[in-house]
Short mmCIF file of C-alpha atoms in Angstrom, two decimals:
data_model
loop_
_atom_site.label_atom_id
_atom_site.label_comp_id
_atom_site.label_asym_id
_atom_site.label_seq_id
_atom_site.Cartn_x
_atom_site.Cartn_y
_atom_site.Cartn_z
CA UNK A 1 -32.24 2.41 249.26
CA UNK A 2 -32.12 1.81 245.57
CA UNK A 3 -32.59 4.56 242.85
CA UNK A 4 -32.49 3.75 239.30
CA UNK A 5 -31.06 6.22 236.65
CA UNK A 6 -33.48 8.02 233.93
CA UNK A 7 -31.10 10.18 232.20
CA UNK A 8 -29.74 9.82 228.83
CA UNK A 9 -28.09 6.55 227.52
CA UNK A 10 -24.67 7.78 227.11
CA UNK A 11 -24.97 10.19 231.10
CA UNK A 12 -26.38 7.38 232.82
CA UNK A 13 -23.75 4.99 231.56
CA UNK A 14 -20.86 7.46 232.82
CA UNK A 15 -22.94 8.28 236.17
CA UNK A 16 -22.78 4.40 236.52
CA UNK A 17 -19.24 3.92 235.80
CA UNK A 18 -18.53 6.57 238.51
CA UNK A 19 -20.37 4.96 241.12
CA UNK A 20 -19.04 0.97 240.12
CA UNK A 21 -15.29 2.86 240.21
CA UNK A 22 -16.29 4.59 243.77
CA UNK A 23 -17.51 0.91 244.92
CA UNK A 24 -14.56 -0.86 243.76
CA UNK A 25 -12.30 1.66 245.81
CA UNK A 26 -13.88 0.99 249.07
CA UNK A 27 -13.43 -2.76 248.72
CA UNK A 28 -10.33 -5.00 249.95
CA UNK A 29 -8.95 -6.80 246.97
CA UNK A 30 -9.39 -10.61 246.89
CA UNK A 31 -12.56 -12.89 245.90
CA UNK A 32 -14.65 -9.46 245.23
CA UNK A 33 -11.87 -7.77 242.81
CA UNK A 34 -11.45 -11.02 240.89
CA UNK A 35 -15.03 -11.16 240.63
CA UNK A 36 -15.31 -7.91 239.17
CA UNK A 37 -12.05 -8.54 236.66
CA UNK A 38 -14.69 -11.25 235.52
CA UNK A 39 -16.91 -9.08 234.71
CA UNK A 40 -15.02 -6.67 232.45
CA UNK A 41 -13.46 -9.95 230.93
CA UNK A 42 -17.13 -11.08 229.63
CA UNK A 43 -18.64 -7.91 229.02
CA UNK A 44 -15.34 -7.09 226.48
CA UNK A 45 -16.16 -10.13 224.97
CA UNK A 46 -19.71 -9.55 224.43
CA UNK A 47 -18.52 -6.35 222.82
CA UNK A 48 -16.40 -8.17 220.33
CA UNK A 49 -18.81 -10.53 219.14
CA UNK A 50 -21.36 -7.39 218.79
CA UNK A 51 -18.89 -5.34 216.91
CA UNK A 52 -18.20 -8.41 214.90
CA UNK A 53 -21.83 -8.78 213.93
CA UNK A 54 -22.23 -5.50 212.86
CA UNK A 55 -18.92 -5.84 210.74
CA UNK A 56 -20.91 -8.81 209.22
CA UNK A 57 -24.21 -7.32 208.67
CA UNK A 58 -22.60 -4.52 206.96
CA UNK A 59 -20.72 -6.59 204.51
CA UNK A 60 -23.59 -8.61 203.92
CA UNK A 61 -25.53 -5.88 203.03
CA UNK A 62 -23.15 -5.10 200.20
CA UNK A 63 -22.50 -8.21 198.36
CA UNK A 64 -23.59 -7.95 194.46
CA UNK A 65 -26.65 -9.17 193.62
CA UNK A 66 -28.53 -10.23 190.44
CA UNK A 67 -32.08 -8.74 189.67
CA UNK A 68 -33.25 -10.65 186.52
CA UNK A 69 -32.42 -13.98 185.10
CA UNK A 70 -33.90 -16.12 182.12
CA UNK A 71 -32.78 -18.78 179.91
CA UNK A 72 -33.03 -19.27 176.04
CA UNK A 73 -33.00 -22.25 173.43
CA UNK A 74 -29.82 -21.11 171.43
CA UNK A 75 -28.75 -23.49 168.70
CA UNK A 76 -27.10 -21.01 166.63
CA UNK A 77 -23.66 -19.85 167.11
CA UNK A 78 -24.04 -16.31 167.54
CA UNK A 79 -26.66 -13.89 169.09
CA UNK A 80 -26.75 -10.32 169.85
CA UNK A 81 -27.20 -8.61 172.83
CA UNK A 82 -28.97 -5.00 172.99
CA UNK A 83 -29.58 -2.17 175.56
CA UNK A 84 -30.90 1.20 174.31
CA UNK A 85 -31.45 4.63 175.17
CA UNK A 86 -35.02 5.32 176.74
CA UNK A 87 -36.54 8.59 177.02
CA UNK A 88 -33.20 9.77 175.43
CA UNK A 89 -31.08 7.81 178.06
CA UNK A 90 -29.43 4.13 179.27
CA UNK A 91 -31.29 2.89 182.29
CA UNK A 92 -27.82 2.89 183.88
CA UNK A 93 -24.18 3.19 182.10
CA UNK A 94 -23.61 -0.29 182.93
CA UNK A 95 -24.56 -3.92 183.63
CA UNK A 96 -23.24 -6.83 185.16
CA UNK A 97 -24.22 -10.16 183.54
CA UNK A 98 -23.59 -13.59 184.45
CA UNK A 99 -23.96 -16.15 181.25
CA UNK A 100 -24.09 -19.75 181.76
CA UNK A 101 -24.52 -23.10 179.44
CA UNK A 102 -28.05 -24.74 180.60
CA UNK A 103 -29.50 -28.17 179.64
CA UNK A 104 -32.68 -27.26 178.45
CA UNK A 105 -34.67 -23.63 178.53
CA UNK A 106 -37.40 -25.05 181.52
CA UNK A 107 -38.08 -23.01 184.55
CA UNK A 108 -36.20 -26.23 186.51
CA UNK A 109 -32.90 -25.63 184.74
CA UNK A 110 -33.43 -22.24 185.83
CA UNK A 111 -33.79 -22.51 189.34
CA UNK A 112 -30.88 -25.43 189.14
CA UNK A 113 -28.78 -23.03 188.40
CA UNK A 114 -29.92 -20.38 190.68
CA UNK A 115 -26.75 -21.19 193.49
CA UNK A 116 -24.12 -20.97 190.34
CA UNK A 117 -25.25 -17.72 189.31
CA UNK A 118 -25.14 -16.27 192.95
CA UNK A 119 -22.22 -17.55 193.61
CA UNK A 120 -20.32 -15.62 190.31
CA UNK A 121 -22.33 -12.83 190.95
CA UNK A 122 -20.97 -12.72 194.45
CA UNK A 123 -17.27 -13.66 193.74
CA UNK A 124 -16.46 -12.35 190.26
CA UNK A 125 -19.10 -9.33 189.79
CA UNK A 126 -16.50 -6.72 191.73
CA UNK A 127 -14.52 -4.72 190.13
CA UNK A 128 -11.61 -6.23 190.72
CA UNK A 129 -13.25 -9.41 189.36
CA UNK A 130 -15.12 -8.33 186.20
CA UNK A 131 -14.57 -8.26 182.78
CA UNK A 132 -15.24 -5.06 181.11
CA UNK A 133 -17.03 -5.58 177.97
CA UNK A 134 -17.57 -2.67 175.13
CA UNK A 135 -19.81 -2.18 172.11
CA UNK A 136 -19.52 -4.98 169.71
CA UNK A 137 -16.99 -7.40 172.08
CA UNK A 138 -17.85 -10.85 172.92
CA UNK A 139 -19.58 -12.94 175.62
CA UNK A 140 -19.28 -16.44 176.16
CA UNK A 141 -20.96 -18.68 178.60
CA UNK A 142 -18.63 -19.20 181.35
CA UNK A 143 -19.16 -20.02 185.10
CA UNK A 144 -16.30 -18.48 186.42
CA UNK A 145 -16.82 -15.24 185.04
CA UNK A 146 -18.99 -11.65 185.38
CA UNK A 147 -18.80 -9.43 182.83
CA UNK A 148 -19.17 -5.95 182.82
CA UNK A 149 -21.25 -4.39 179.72
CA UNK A 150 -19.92 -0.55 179.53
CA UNK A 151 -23.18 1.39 176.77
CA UNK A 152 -21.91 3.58 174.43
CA UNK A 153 -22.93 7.02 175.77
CA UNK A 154 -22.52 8.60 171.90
CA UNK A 155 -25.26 5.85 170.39
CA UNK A 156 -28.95 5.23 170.97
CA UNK A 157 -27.86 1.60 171.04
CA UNK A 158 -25.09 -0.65 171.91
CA UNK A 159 -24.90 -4.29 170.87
CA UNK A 160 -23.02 -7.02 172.10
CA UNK A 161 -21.99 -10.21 170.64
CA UNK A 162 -23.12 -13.42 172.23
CA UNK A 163 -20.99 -16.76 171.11
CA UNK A 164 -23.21 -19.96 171.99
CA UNK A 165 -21.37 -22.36 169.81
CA UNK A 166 -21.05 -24.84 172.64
CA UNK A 167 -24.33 -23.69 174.43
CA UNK A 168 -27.14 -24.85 172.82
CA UNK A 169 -28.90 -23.55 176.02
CA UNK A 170 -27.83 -20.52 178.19
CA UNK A 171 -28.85 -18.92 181.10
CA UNK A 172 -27.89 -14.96 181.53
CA UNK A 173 -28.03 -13.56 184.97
CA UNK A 174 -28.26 -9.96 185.14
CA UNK A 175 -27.84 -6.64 187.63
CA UNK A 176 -30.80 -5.09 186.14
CA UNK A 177 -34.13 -6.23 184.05
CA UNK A 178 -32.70 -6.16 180.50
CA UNK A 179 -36.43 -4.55 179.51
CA UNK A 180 -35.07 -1.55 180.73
CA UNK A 181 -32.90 -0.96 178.22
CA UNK A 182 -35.37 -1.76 175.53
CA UNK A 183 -37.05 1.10 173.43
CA UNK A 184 -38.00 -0.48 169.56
CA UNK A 185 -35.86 -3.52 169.72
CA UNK A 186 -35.79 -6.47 171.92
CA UNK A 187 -32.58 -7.07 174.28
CA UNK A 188 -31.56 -10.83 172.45
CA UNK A 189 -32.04 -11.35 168.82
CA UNK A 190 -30.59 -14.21 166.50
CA UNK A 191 -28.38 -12.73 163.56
CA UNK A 192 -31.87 -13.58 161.33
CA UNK A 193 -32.98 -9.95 164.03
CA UNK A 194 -36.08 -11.85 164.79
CA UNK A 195 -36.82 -11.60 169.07
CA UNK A 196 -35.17 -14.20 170.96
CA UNK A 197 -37.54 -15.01 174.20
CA UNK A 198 -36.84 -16.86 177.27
CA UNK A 199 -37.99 -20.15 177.84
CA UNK A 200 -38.16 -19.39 181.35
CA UNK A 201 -37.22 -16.18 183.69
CA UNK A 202 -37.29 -14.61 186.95
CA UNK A 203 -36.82 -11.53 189.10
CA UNK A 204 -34.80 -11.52 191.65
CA UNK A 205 -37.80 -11.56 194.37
CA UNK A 206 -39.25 -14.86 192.69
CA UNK A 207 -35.80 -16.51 193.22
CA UNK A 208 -35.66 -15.36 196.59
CA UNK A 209 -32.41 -13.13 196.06
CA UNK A 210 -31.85 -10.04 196.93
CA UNK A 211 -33.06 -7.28 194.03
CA UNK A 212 -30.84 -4.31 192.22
CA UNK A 213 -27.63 -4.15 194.25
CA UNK A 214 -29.04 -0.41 195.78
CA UNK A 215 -32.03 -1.64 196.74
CA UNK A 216 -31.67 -4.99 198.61
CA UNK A 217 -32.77 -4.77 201.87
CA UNK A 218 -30.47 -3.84 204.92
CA UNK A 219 -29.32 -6.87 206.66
CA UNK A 220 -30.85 -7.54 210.27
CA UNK A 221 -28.74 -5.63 212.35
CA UNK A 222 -28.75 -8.01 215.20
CA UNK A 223 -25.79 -6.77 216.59
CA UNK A 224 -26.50 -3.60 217.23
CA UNK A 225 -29.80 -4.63 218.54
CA UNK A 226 -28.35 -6.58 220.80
CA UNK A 227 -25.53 -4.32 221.84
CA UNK A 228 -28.44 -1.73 222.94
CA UNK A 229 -30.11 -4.20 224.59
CA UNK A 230 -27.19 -4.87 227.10
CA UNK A 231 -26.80 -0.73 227.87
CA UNK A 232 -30.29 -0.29 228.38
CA UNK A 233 -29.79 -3.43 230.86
CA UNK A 234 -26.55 -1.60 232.62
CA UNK A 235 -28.04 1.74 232.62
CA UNK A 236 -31.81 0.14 234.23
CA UNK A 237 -29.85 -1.99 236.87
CA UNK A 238 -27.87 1.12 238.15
CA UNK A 239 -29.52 1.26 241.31
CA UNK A 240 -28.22 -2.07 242.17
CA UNK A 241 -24.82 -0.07 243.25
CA UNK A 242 -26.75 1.58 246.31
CA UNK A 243 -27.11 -1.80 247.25
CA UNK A 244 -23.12 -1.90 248.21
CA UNK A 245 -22.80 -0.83 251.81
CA UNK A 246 -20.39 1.27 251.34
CA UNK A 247 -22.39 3.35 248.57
CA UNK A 248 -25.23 3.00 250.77
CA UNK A 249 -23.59 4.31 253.69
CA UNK A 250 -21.87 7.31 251.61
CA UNK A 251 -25.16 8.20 250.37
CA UNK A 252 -26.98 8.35 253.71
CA UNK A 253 -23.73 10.41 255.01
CA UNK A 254 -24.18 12.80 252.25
CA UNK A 255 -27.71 12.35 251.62
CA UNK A 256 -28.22 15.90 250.04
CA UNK A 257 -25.34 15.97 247.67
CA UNK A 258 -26.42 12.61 246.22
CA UNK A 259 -29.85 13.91 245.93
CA UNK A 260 -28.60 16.80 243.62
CA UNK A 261 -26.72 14.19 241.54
CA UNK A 262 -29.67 12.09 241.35
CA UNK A 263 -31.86 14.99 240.48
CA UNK A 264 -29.31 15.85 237.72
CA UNK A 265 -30.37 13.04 235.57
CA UNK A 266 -34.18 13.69 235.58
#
């Protein structure tokens, strides 16, 4: 006689456990019991690694992440960085931005330096990590270092200093397109105020890097894919307990009673 269980996840699971318990009673210890300390023994560890994988999906999931990224010819010493007000406000009230020296302003220098920038960005863009940067305070290229650009909510604009004396080419990696923040003037200018333009950029997508830090996609979560795969398994292989002869035989004894529990679970 075997009857599976079609109740709900979590009432099938504890109508199982009460039956595997009531099975486990009517045994004599020995071979069978160490067989079934086995059991628990690998299915605790399969739990583990699932709540491990979750743990690791979900920290995945927040690690910073870069949306735009370009690089500039720069052989003056000194630029300026701009974000404005748009439609009377900052796209956000800050910006995290990764500068690096390059060797030349091509799309390849770019993309060479695509695994330094994500590694900064990961490491040194939290905010434990950053450097906070205000309105008219300098940035320097520097590999081991995220800064932190804080706008000045009390002016339509907010420029930053950009020192390139020793970067005659530089890469900027940054948490949001810097076009956002432009209204009349462009985001990098030489101190001449004529436009600065990238030799070569990116978003985030053509990289293949996650986009704005609140919008990257969700991880896989394999874990608890798999974790739901192995109740669904427990809960469908239920009526393999009425295949224990001492289940079996309880359940033709009381044949009614068990067919009110069964019934419960419709």
């Amino acid at each position: 006689m075997k009857i599976a269980c079609v109740g709900t996840g979590m009432t099938c699971l504890l109508y199982l456990h009460f039956l595997a318990n009531y099975a486990e009673a009517q045994q004599p210890s020995g071979p069978r019991a160490k067989s079934r300390k086995h059991q628990d023994v690998l299915v605790q560890r399969v739990s583990s690694k699932t709540s491990a994988s979750v743990r690791n999906d979900e920290e995945a999931s927040e690690d910073p992440a870069y949306e735009w990224s370009g690089v500039f010819d720069t052989p003056d010493r000194t630029y300026v960085w701009s974000a404005q007000r748009v439609d009377g406000e900052y796209a956000d009230a800050t910006m995290k931005l990764v500068v690096l020296s390059a060797p030349n302003a091509t799309a390849e220098a770019l993309e060479g330096l695509k695994p330094t920038g994500r590694r900064v960005f990961g490491q040194r863009c939290r905010p434990a990590q950053y450097r906070l940067i205000k309105a008219g305070e300098t940035i320097t290229p520097d590999e081991d270092a995220c800064y932190m650009l804080e706008f000045d909510a009390d002016a339509w604009q907010t420029l930053f200093k950009v020192s390139t004396a020793s970067s005659p080419h530089t890469a900027f990696f940054t948490e949001h397109a810097p076009t956002e923040f432009e209204s009349t003037d462009h985001y990098l200018k030489d101190i001449r105020g004529a436009d600065v333009d990238p030799g070569a950029e990116a978003s985030a997508e053509e990289h293949g890097e996650h986009g704005e830090a609140e919008a990257a996609p969700a991880a896989t979560p394999w874990g608890t894919a798999i974790g739901a795969a192995i109740a669904i398994n427990l809960v469908t292989l239920s009526g393999v307990v009425f295949l224990v002869p001492a289940v079996s035989a309880l359940s033709r004894r009381y044949k009614n009673e068990f067919a009110a529990v069964v019934a419960a679970f419709a």
